[in-house]
Short mmCIF file of C-alpha atoms in Angstrom, two decimals:
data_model
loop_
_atom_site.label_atom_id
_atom_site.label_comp_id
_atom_site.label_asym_id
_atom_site.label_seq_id
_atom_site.Cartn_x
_atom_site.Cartn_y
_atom_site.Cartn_z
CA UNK A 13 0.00 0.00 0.00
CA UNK A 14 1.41 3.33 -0.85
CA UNK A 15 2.57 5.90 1.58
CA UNK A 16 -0.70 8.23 2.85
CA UNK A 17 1.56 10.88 4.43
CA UNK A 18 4.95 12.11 4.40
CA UNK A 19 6.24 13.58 7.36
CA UNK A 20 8.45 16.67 5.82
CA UNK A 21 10.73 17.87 8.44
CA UNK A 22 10.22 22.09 8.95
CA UNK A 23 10.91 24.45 11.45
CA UNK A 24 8.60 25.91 14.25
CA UNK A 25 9.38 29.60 13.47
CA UNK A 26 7.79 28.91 10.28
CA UNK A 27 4.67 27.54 12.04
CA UNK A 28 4.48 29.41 15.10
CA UNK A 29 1.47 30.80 14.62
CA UNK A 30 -0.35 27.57 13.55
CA UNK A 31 0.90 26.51 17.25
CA UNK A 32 -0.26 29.13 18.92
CA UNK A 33 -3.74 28.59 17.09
CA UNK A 34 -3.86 25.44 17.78
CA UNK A 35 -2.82 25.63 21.43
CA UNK A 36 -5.46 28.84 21.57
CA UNK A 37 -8.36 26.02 20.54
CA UNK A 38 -7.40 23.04 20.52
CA UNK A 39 -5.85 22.69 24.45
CA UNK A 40 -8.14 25.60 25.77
CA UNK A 41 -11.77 23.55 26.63
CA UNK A 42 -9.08 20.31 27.95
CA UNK A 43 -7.24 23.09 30.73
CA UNK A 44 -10.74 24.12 30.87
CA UNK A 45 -11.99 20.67 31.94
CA UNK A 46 -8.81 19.83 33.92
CA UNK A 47 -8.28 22.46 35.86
CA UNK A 48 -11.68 24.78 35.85
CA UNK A 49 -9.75 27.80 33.85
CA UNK A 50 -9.02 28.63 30.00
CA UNK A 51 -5.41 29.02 28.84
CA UNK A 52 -4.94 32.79 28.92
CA UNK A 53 -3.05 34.66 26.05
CA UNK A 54 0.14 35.32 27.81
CA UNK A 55 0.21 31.67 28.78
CA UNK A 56 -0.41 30.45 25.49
CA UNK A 57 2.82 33.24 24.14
CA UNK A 58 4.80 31.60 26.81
CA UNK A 59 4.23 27.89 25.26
CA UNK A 60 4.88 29.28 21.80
CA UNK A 61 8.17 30.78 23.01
CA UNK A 62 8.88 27.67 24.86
CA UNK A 63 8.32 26.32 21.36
CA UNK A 64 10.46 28.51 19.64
CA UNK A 65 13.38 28.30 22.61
CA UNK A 66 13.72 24.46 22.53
CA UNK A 67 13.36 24.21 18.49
CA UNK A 68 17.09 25.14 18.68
CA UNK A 69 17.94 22.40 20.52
CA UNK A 70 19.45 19.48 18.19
CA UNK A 71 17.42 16.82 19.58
CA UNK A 72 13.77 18.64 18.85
CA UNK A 73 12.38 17.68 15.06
CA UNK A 74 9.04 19.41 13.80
CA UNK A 75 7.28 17.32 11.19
CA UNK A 76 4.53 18.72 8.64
CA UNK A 77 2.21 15.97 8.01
CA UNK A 78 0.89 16.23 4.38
CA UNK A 79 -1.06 14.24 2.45
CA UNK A 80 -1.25 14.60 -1.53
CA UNK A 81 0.69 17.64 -1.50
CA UNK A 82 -1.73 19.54 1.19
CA UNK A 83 -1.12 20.25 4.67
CA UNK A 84 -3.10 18.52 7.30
CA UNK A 85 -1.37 18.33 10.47
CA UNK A 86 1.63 19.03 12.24
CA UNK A 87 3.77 17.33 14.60
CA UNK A 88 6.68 18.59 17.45
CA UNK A 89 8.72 15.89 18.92
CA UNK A 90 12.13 15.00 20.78
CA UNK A 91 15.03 12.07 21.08
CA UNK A 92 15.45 11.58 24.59
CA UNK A 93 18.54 9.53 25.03
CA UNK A 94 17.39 7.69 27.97
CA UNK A 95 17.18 4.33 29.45
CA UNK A 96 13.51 4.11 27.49
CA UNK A 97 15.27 5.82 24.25
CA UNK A 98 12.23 7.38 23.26
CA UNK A 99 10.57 10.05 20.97
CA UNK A 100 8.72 11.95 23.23
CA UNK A 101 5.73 13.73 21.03
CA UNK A 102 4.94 16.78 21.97
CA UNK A 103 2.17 17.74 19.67
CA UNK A 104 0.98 15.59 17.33
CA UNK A 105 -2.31 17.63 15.20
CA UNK A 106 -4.12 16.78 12.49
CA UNK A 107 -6.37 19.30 10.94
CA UNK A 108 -10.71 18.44 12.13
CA UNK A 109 -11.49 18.16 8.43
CA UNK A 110 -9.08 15.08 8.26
CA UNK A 111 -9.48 13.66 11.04
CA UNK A 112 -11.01 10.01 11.05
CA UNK A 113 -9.86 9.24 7.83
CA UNK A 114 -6.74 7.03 8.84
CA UNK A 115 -4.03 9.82 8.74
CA UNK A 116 -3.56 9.97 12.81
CA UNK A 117 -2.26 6.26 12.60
CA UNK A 118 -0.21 6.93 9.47
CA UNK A 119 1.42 9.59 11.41
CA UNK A 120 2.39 8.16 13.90
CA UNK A 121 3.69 5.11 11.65
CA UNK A 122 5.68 7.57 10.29
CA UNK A 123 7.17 8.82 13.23
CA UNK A 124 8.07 5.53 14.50
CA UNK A 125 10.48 4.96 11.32
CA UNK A 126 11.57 8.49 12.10
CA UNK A 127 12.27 7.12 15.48
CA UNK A 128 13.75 4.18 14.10
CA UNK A 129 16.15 5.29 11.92
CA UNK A 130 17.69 7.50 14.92
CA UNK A 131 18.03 4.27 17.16
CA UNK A 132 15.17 5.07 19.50
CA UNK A 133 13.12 1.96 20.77
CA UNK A 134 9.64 3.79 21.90
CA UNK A 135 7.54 6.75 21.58
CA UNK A 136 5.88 8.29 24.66
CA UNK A 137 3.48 11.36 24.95
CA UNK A 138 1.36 12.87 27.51
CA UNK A 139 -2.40 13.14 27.04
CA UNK A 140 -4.73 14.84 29.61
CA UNK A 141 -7.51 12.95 31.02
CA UNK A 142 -10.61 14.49 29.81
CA UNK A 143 -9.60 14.01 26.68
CA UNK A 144 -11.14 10.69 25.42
CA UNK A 145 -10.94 10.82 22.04
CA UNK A 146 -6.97 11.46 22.19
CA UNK A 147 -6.79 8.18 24.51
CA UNK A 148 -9.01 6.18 22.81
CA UNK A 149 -6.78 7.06 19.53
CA UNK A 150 -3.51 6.29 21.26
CA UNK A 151 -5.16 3.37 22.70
CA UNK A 152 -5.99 1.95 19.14
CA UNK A 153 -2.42 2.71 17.84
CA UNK A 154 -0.95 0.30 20.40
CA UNK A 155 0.17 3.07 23.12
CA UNK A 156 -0.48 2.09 27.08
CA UNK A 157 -1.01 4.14 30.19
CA UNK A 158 2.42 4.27 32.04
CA UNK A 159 1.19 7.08 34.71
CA UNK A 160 -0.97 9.25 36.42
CA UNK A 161 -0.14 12.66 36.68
CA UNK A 162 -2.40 14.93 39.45
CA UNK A 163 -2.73 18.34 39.79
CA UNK A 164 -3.44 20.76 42.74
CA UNK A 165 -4.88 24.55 42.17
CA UNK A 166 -2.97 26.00 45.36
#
C-alpha cells in the first residue's frame, strides 16, 4: 500500500502561529476541563516561546504531516537519550477536516520509522484525562497508560 503521508521535516518559526492557534483552541476547553480555567493569552505566548526556545535544541524535530501535497497536520517531537530511548511527542495535530480518515495512525507510523532510523526503541506522549478521544486514539495505535499525573490549584 502506498505511503498516505509524508512527514516533511520544517521548522517551528515557520509555524508558530499555527501553534499558537492550535494551542489557543485546541488545548483551551481540555485546561478548561482539567483544571476549571481557559489558557490565557500570555500563557499560550509563553508555550509558543517555549516552542520557539527548545526548536534550537538538536534533539527537537518538527514534522509537517501532508497528504497529496496539502497540509493537514503538524507534529513537534524529541530524542530523549534515555534508558527508554524514546521520541517523546509533543504535539501531534491533524487538521478536524481530516481527522477520522486514517491519517492519525499513518502519522504516527511515520514517526516511529523516524524514530527508528535515529536508534530510539519507543515513543511516549502525555495526554490529559478528559480528553477521550486522544486516549481512545492512542489506545488503538498500540500506546499504554504508564502514569498518572495529578494536579493541585494552590
Amino acid at each position: 500500500m502506498p505511503k498516505r503521508i509524508s512527514l516533511i521535516k520544517t521548522n517551528i518559526p515557520e509555524r508558530i502561529d499555527a501553534i499558537r492557534q492550535v494551542v489557543r483552541v485546541q488545548y483551551t476547553e481540555e485546561i478548561r476541563a482539567a483544571r476549571g480555567s481557559a489558557l490565557s493569552e500570555d500563557v499560550i505566548h509563553v508555550f509558543a516561546e517555549n516552542a520557539l526556545n527548545v526548536s534550537r535544541q538538536s534533539n527537537h524535530f518538527f514534522y509537517d504531516i501532508v497528504s497529496e501535497g496539502k497540509l493537514i497536520g503538524f507534529s513537534w517531537v524529541s530524542d530523549e537519550q534515555d534508558l527508554l530511548k524514546t521520541m517523546f511527542v509533543h504535539f501531534l495535530y491533524i487538521d478536524p477536516d481530516s481527522r477520522g480518515l486514517g491519517y492519525g495512525k499513518d502519522a504516527v507510523k511515520e514517526l516511529c520509522w523516524e524514530g527508528k532510523s535515529r536508534g530510539l526503541i519507543s515513543l511516549s506522549l502525555h495526554v490529559f484525562s478528559q480528553n477521550l478521544a486522544a486516549i481512545s486514539f492512542y489506545n488503538s495505535v498500540g500506546f499504554t497508560a504508564t502514569g498518572i499525573q495529578m494536579f493541585k490549584p494552590i
